[in-house]
PDB file of C-alpha atoms in Angstrom:
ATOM      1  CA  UNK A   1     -38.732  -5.428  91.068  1.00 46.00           C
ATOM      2  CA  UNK A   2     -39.505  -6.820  87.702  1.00 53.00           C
ATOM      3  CA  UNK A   3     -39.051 -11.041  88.985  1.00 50.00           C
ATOM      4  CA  UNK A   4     -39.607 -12.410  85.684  1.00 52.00           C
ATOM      5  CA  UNK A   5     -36.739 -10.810  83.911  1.00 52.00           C
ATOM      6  CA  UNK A   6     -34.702 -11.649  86.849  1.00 50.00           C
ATOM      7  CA  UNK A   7     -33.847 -15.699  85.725  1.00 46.00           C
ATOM      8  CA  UNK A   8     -31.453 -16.637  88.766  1.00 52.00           C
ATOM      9  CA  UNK A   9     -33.965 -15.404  91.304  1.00 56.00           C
ATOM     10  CA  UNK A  10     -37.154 -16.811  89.517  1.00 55.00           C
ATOM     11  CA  UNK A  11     -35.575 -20.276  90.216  1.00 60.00           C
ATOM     12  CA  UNK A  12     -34.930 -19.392  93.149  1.00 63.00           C
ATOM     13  CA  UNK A  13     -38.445 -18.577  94.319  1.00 67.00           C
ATOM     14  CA  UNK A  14     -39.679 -21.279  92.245  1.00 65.00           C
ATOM     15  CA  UNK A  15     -37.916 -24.025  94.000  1.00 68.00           C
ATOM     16  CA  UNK A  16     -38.830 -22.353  97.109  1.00 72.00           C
ATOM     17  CA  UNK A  17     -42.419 -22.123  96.932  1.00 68.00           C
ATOM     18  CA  UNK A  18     -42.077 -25.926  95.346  1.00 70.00           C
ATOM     19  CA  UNK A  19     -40.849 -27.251  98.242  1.00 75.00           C
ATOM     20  CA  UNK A  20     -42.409 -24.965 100.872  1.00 80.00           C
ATOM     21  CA  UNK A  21     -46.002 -25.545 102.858  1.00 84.00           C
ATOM     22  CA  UNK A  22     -48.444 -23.657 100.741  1.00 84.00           C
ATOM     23  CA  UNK A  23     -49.728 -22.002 103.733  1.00 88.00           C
ATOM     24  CA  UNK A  24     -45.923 -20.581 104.215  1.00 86.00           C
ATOM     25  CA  UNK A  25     -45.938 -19.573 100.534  1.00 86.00           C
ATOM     26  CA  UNK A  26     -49.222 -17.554 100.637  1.00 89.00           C
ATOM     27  CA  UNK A  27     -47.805 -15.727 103.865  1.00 87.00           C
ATOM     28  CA  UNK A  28     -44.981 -14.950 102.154  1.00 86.00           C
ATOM     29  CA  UNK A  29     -46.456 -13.837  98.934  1.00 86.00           C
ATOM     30  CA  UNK A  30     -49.341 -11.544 100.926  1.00 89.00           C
ATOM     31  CA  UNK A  31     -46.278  -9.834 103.028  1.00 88.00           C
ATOM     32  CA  UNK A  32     -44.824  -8.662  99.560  1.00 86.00           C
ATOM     33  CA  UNK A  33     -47.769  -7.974  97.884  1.00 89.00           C
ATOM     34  CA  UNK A  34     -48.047  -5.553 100.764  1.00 91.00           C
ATOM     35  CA  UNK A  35     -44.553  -3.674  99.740  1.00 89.00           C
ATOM     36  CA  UNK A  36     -45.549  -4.091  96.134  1.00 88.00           C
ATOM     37  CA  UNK A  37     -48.595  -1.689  96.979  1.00 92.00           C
ATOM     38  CA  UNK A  38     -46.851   0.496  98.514  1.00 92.00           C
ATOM     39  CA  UNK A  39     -43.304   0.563  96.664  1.00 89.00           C
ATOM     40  CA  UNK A  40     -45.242   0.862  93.163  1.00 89.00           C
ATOM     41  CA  UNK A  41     -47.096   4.054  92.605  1.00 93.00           C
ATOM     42  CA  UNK A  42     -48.468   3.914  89.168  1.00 93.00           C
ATOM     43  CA  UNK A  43     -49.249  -0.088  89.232  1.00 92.00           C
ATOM     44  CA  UNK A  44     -51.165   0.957  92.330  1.00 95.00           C
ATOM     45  CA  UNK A  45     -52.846   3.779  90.694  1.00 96.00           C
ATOM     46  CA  UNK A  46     -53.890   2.060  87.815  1.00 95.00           C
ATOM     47  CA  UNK A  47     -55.243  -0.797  89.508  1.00 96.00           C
ATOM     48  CA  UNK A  48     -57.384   1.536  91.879  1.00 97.00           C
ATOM     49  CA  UNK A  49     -58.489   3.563  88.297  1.00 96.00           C
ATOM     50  CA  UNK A  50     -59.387  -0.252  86.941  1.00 96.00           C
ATOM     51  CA  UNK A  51     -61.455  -1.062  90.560  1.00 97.00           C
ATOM     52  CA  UNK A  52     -63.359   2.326  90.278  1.00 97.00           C
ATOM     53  CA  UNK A  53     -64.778   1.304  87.236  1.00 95.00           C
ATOM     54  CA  UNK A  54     -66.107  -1.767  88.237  1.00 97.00           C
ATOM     55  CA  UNK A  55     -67.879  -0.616  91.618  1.00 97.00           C
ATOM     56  CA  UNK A  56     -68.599   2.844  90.783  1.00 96.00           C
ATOM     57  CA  UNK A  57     -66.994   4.645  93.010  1.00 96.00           C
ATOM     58  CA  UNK A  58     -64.012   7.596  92.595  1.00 96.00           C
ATOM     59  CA  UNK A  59     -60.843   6.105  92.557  1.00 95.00           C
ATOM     60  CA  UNK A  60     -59.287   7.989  96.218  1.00 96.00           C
ATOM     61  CA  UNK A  61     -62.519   6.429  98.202  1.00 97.00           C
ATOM     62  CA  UNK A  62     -61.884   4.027 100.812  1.00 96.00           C
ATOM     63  CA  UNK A  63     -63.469   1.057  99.352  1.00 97.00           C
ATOM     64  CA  UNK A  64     -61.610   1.506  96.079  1.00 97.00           C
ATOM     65  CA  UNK A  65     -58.205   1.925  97.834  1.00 97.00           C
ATOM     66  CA  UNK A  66     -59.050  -1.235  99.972  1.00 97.00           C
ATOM     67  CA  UNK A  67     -60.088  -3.316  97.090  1.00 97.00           C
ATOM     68  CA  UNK A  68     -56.882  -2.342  95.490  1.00 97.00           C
ATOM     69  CA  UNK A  69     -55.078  -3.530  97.977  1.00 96.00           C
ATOM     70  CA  UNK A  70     -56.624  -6.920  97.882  1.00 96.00           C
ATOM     71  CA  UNK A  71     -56.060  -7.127  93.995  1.00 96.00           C
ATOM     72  CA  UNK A  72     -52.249  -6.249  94.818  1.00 94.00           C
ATOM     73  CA  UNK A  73     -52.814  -9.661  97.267  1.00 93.00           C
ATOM     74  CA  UNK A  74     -54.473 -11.729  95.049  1.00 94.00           C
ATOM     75  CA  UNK A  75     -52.067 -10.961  92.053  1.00 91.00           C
ATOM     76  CA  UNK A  76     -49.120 -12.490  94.917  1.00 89.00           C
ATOM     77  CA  UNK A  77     -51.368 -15.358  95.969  1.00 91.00           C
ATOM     78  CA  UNK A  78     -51.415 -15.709  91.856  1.00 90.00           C
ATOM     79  CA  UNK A  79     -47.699 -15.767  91.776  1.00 86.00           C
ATOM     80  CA  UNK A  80     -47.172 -18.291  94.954  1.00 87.00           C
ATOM     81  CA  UNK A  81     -49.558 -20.648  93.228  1.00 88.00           C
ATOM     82  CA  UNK A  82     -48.206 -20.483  89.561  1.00 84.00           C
ATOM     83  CA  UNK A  83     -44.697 -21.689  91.069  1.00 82.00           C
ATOM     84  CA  UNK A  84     -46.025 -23.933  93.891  1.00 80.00           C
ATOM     85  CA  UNK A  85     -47.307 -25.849  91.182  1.00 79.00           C
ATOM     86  CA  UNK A  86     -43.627 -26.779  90.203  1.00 72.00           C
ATOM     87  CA  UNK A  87     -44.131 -29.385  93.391  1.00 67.00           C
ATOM     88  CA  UNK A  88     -47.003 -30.742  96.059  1.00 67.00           C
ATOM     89  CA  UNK A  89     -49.407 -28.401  95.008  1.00 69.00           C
ATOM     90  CA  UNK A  90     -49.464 -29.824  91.359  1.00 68.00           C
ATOM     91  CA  UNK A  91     -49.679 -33.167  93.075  1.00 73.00           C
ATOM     92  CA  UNK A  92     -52.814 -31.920  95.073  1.00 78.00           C
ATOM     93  CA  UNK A  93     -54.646 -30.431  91.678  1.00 83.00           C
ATOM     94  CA  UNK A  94     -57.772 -32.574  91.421  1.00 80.00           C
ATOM     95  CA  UNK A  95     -58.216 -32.345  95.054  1.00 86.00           C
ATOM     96  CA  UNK A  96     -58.296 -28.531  95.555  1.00 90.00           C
ATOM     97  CA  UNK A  97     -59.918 -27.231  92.418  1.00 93.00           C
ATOM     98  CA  UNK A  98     -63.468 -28.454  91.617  1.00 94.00           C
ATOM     99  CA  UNK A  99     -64.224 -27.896  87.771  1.00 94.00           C
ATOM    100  CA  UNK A 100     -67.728 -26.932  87.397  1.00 96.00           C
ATOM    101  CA  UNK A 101     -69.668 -26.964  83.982  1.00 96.00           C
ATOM    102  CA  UNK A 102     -66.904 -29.057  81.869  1.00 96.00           C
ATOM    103  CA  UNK A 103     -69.716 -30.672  80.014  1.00 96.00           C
ATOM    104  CA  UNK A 104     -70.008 -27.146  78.381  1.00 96.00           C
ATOM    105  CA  UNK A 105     -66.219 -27.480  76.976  1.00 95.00           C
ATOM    106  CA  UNK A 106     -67.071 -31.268  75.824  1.00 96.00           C
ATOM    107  CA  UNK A 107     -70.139 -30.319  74.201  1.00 95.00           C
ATOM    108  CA  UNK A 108     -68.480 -27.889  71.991  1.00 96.00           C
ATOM    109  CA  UNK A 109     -66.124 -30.320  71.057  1.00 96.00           C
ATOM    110  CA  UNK A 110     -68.198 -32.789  70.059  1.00 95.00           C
ATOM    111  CA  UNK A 111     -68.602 -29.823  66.547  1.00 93.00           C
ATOM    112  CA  UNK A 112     -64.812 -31.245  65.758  1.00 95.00           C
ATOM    113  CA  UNK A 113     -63.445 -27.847  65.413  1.00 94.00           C
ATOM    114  CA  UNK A 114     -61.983 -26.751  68.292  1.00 96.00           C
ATOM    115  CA  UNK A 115     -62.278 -24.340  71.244  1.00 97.00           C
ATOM    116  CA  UNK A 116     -61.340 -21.065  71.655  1.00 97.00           C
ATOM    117  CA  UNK A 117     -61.058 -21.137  76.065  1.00 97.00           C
ATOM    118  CA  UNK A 118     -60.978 -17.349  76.958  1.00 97.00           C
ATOM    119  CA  UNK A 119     -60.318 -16.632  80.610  1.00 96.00           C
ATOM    120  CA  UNK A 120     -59.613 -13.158  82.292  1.00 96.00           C
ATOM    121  CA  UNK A 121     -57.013 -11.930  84.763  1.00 95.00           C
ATOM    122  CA  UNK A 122     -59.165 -13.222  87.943  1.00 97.00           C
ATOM    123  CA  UNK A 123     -58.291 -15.691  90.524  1.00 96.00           C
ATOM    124  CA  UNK A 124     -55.510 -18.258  88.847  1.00 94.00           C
ATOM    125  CA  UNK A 125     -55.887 -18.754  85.101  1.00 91.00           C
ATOM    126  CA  UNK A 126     -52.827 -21.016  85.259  1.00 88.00           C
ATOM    127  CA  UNK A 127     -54.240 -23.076  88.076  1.00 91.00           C
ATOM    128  CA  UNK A 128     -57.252 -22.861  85.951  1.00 92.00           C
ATOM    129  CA  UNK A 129     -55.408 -24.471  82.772  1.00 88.00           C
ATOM    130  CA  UNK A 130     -53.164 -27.094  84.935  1.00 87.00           C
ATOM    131  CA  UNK A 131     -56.737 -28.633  86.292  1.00 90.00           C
ATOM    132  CA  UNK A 132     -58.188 -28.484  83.051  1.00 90.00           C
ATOM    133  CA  UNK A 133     -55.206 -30.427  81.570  1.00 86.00           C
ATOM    134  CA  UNK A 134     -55.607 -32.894  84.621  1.00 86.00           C
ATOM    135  CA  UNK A 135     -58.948 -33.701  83.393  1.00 88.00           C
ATOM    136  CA  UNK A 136     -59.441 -36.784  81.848  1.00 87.00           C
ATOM    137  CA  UNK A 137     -61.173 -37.156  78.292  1.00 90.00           C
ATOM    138  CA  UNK A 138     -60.441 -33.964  77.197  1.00 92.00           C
ATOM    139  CA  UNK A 139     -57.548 -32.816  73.995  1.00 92.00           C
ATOM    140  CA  UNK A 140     -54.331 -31.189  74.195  1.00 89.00           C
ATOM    141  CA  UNK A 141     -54.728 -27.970  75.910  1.00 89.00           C
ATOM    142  CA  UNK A 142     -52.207 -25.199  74.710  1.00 90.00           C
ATOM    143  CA  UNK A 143     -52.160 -21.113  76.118  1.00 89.00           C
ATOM    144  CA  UNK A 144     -51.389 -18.363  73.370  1.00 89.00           C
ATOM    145  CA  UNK A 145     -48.501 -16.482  75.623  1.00 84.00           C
ATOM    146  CA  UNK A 146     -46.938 -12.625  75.917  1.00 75.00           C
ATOM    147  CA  UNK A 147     -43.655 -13.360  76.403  1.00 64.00           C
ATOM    148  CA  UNK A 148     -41.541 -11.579  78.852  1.00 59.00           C
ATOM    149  CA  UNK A 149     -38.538  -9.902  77.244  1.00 51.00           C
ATOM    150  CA  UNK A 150     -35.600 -12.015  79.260  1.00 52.00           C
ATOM    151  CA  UNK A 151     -35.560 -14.910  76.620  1.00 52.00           C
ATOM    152  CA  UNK A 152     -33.700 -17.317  79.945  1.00 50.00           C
ATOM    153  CA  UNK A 153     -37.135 -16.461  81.997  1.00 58.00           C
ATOM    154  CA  UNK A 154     -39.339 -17.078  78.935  1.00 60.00           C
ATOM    155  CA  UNK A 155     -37.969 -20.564  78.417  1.00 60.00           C
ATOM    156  CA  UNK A 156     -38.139 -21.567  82.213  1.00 65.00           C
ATOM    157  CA  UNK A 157     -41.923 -20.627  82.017  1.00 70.00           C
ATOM    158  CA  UNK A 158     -42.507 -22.155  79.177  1.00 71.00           C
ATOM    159  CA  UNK A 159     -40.928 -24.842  80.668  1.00 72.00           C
ATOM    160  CA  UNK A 160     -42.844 -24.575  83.738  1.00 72.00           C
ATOM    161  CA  UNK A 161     -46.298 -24.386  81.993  1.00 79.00           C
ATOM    162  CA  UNK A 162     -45.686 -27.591  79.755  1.00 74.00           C
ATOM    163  CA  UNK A 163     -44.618 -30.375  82.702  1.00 75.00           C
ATOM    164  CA  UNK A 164     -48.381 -29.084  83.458  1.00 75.00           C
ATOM    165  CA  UNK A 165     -49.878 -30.335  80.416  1.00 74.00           C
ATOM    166  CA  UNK A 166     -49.793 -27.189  78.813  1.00 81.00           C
ATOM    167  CA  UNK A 167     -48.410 -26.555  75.004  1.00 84.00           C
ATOM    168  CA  UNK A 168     -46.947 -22.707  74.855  1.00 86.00           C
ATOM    169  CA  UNK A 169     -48.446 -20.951  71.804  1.00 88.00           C
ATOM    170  CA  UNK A 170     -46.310 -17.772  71.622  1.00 82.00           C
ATOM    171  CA  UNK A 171     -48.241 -14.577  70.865  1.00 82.00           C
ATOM    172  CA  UNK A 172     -47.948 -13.805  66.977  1.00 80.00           C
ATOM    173  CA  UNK A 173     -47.978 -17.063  66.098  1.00 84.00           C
ATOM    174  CA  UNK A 174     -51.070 -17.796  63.498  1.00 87.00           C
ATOM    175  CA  UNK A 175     -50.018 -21.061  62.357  1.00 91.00           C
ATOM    176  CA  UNK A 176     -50.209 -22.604  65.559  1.00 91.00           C
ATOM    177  CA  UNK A 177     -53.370 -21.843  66.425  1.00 93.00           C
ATOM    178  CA  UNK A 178     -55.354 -22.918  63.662  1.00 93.00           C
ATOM    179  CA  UNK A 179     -53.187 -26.169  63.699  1.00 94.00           C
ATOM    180  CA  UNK A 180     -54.136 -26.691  67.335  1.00 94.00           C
ATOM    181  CA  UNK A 181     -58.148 -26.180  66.485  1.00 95.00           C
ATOM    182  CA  UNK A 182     -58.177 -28.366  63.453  1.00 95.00           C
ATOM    183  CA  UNK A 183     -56.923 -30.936  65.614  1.00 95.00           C
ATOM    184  CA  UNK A 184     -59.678 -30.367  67.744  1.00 96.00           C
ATOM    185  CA  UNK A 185     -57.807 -29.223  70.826  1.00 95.00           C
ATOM    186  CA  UNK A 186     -58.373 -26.422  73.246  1.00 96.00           C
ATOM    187  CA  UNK A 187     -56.281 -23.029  72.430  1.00 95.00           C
ATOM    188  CA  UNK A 188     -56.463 -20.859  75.753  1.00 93.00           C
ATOM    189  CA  UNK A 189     -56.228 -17.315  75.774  1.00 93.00           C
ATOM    190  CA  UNK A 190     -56.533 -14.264  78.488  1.00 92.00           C
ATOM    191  CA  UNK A 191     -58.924 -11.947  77.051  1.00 91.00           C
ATOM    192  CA  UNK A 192     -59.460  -8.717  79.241  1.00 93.00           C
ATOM    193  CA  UNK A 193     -56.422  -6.354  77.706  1.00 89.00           C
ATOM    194  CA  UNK A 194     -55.875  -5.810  74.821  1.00 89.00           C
ATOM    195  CA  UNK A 195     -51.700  -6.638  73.155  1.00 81.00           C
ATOM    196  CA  UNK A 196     -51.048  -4.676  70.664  1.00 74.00           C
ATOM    197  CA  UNK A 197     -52.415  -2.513  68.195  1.00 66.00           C
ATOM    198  CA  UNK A 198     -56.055  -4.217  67.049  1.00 79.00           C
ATOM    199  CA  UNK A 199     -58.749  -4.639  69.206  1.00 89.00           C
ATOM    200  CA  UNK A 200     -62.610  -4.031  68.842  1.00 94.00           C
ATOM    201  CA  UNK A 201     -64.408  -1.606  70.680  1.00 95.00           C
ATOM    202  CA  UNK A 202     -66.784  -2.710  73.516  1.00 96.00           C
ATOM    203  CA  UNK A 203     -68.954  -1.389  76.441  1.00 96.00           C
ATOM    204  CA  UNK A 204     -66.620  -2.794  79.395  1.00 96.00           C
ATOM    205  CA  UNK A 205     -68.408  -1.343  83.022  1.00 96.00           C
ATOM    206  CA  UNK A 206     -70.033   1.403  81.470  1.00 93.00           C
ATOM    207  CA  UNK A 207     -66.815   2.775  79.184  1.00 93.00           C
ATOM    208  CA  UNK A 208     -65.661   1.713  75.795  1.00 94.00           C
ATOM    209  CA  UNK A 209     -62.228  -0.018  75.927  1.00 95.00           C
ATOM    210  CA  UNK A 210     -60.558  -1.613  73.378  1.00 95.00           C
ATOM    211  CA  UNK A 211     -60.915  -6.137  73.490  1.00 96.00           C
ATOM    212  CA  UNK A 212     -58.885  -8.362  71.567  1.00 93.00           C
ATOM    213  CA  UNK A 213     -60.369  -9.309  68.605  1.00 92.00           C
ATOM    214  CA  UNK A 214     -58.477 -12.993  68.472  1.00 91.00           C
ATOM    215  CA  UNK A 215     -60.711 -14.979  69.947  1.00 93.00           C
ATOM    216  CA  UNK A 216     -64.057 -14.038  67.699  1.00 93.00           C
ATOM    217  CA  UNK A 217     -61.861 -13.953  64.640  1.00 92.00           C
ATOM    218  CA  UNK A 218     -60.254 -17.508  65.340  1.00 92.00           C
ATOM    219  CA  UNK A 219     -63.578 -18.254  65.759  1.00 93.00           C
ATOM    220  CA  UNK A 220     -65.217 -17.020  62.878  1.00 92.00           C
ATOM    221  CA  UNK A 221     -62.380 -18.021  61.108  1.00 90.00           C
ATOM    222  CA  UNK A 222     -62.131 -22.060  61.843  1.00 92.00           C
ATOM    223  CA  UNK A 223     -65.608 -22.719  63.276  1.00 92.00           C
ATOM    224  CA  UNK A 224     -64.277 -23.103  66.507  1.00 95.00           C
ATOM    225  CA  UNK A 225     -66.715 -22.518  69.831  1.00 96.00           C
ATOM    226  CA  UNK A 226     -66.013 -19.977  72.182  1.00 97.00           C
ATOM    227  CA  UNK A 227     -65.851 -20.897  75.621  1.00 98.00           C
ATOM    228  CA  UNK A 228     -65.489 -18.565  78.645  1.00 98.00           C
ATOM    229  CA  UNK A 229     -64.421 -20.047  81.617  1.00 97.00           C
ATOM    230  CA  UNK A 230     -62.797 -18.652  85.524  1.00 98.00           C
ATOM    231  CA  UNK A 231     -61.214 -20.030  87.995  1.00 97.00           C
ATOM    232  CA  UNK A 232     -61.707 -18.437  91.358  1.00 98.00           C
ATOM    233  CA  UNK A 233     -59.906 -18.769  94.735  1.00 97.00           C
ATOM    234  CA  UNK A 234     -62.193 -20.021  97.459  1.00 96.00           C
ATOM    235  CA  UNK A 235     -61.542 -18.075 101.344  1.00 94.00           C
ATOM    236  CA  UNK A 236     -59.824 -21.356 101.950  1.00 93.00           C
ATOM    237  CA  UNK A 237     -57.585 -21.638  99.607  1.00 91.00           C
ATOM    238  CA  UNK A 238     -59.096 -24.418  97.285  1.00 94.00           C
ATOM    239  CA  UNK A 239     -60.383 -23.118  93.734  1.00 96.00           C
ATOM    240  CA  UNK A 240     -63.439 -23.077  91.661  1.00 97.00           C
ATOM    241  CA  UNK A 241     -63.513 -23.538  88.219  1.00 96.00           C
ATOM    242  CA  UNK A 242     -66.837 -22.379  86.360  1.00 97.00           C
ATOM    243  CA  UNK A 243     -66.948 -22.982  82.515  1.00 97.00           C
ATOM    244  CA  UNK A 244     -69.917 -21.275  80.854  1.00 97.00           C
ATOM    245  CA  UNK A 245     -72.025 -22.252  77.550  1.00 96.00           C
ATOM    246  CA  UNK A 246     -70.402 -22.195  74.221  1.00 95.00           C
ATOM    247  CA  UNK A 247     -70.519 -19.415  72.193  1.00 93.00           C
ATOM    248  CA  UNK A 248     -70.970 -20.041  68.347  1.00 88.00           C
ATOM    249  CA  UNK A 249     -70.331 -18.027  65.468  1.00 79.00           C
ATOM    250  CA  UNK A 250     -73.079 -18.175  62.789  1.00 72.00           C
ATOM    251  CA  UNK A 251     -73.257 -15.310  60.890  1.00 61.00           C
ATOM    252  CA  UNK A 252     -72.387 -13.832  57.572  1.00 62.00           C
ATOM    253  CA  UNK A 253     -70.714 -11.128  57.980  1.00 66.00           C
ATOM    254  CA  UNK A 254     -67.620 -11.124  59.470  1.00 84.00           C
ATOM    255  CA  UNK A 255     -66.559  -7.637  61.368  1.00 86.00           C
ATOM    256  CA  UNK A 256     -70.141  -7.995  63.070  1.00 88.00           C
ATOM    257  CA  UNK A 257     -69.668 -10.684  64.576  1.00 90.00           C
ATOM    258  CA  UNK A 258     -66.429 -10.039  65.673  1.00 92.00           C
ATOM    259  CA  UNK A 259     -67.793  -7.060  67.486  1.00 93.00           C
ATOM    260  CA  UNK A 260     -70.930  -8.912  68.780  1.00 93.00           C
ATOM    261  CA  UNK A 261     -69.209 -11.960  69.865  1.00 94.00           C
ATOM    262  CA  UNK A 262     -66.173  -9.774  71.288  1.00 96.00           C
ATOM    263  CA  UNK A 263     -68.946  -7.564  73.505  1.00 96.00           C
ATOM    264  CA  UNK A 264     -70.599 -11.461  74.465  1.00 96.00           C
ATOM    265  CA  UNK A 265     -67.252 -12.522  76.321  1.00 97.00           C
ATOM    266  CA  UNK A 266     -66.806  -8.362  77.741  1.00 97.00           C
ATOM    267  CA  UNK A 267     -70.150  -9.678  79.098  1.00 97.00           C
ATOM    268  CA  UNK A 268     -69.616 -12.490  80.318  1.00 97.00           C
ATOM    269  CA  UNK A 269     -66.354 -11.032  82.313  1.00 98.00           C
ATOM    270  CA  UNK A 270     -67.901  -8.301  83.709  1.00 97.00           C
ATOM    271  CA  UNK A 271     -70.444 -10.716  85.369  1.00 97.00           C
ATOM    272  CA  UNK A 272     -67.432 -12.535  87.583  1.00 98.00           C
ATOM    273  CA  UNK A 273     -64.809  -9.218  87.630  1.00 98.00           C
ATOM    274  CA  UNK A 274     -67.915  -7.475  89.471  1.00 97.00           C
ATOM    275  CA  UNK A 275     -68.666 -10.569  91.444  1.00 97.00           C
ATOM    276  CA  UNK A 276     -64.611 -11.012  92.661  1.00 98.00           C
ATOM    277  CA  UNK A 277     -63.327  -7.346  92.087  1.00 97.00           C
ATOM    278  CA  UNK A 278     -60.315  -8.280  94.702  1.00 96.00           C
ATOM    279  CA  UNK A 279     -59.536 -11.138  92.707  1.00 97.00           C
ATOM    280  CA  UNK A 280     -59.690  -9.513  89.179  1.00 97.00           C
ATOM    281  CA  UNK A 281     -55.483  -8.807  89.141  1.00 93.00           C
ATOM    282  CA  UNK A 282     -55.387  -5.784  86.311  1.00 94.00           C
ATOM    283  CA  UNK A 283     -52.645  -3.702  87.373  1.00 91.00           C
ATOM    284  CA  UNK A 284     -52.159  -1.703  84.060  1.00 91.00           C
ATOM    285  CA  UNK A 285     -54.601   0.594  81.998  1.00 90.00           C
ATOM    286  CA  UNK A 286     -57.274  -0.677  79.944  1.00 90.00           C
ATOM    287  CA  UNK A 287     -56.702   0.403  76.409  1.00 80.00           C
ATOM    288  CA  UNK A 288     -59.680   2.814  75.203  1.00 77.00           C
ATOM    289  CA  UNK A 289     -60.509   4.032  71.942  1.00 64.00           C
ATOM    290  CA  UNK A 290     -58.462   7.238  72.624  1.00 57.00           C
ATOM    291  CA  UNK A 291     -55.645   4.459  72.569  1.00 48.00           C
ATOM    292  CA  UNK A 292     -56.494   3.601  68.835  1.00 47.00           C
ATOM    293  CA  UNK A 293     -53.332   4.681  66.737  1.00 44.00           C
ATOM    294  CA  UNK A 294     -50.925   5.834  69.822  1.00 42.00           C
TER     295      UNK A 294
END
């Protein structure tokens, strides 16, 4: 039930969908998603809650329940990916994602101070991050982390992530972030839920939730750019990478433009989470400002 605190069989499946035809792998992966929809009651409630908010529609309506479904789908295609890339399919990376606006993400480095890459839980943000490693000219990539609480499975993704290219940043860990941005590299984070007990308050689908505030603080904090970027599962199995315009810090005072900057990339994520509900894999509850102090 809970895979990655379950070492012996992560390897397991690892190797497997390593050395298996992709095509098996997704087939396998959509089969379980199916018994993960309907095994897991409050995941699926909560990610039918998260899909009513971003079409508008009650939560026990057909379209909601369907999309649902599909997000319980995607979230397995996620998982068959993020180990397939342990073999061929890490092979096959510059031929089956297409990265789309990286002139954005060199432009902002040209400033010398970094970038702050903030990506949501839509499509394959590790796909995302193995292509971007994969592309030439660019710095050392590294991805600030939640670990899981088996410290075995922690290490073997860890592992996993830096034969990719890219450098684990634990969460919590300050000092390694603003080493990585005054070396002008690229510090990765997923930015749509909030870890944690400080976030700032934005207008997410037409409800206040509660963002991270890391990314506009790191930000503000070391002149780094902000840049939003998503990479999204074409119907035939190839991906899309789409890196937006930098976002730059400029003003004075500080807790604004954390908030303002924080609300730019709730923006920005509601414009693609809307676009690819099915793909946007949020199985637990957005954190609102009734959360603040629980």
């Amino acid at each position: 039930a809970n895979l990655l605190n379950a070492y012996p069989l992560m390897r397991f499946v690892a190797i497997l969908a390593s050395a298996m035809p992709r095509k098996v792998s997704y087939f396998m992966a959509s089969a379980l998603s199916d018994l993960a929809h309907l095994l897991f009651r409050e995941k699926r409630t909560w990610a039918r809650e998260n899909i009513s908010r971003v079409i508008s529609r009650s939560p026990e309506s057909g379209e909601t329940k369907a999309l649902a479904r599909r997000m319980f789908r995607s979230y397995g295609l996620y998982w068959a990916d993020f180990f397939g890339l342990s073999g061929r399919f890490a092979r096959a990376i510059s031929g089956l994602v297409r990265v789309e606006g990286v002139e954005h993400l060199r432009r902002a480095l040209e400033r010398g101070k970094g970038v702050i890459f903030v990506t949501a839980h839509i499509g394959s943000w590790d796909v995302g991050g193995a292509a971007l490693s994969a592309t030439s000219g660019l710095p050392n990539f590294s991805a600030i982390v939640e670990p899981v609480s088996k410290e075995s499975s922690d290490y073997a993704m860890t592992e996993m992530r830096e034969k990719r290219g890219i450098s684990v940043i634990p969460l919590g860990k300050p000092l390694a972030i603003g080493r990585a941005l005054r070396r002008n590299e690229i510090v990765f984070v997923v930015g749509d839920r909030l870890v944690g007990a400080e976030g700032v308050e934005v207008d997410f689908f037409g409800r206040k939730t509660l963002f991270p505030r890391g990314a506009a603080y790191w930000a503000l904090k070391s002149g780094a750019a902000i840049v939003l970027g998503f990479c999204i599962r074409q119907p035939d199995g190839s991906y899309v990478s789409h890196i937006e315009e930098p976002i730059l810090l400029d003003g004075d005072d500080g807790e604004t433009e954390i908030r303002a900057h924080t609300q730019k990339i709730a923006t920005v994520m509601e414009r693609y989470i809307a676009r690819y509900p099915e793909q946007w894999c949020m199985l637990q509850p957005l954190r609102s400002v009734a959360w603040r102090g629980a």
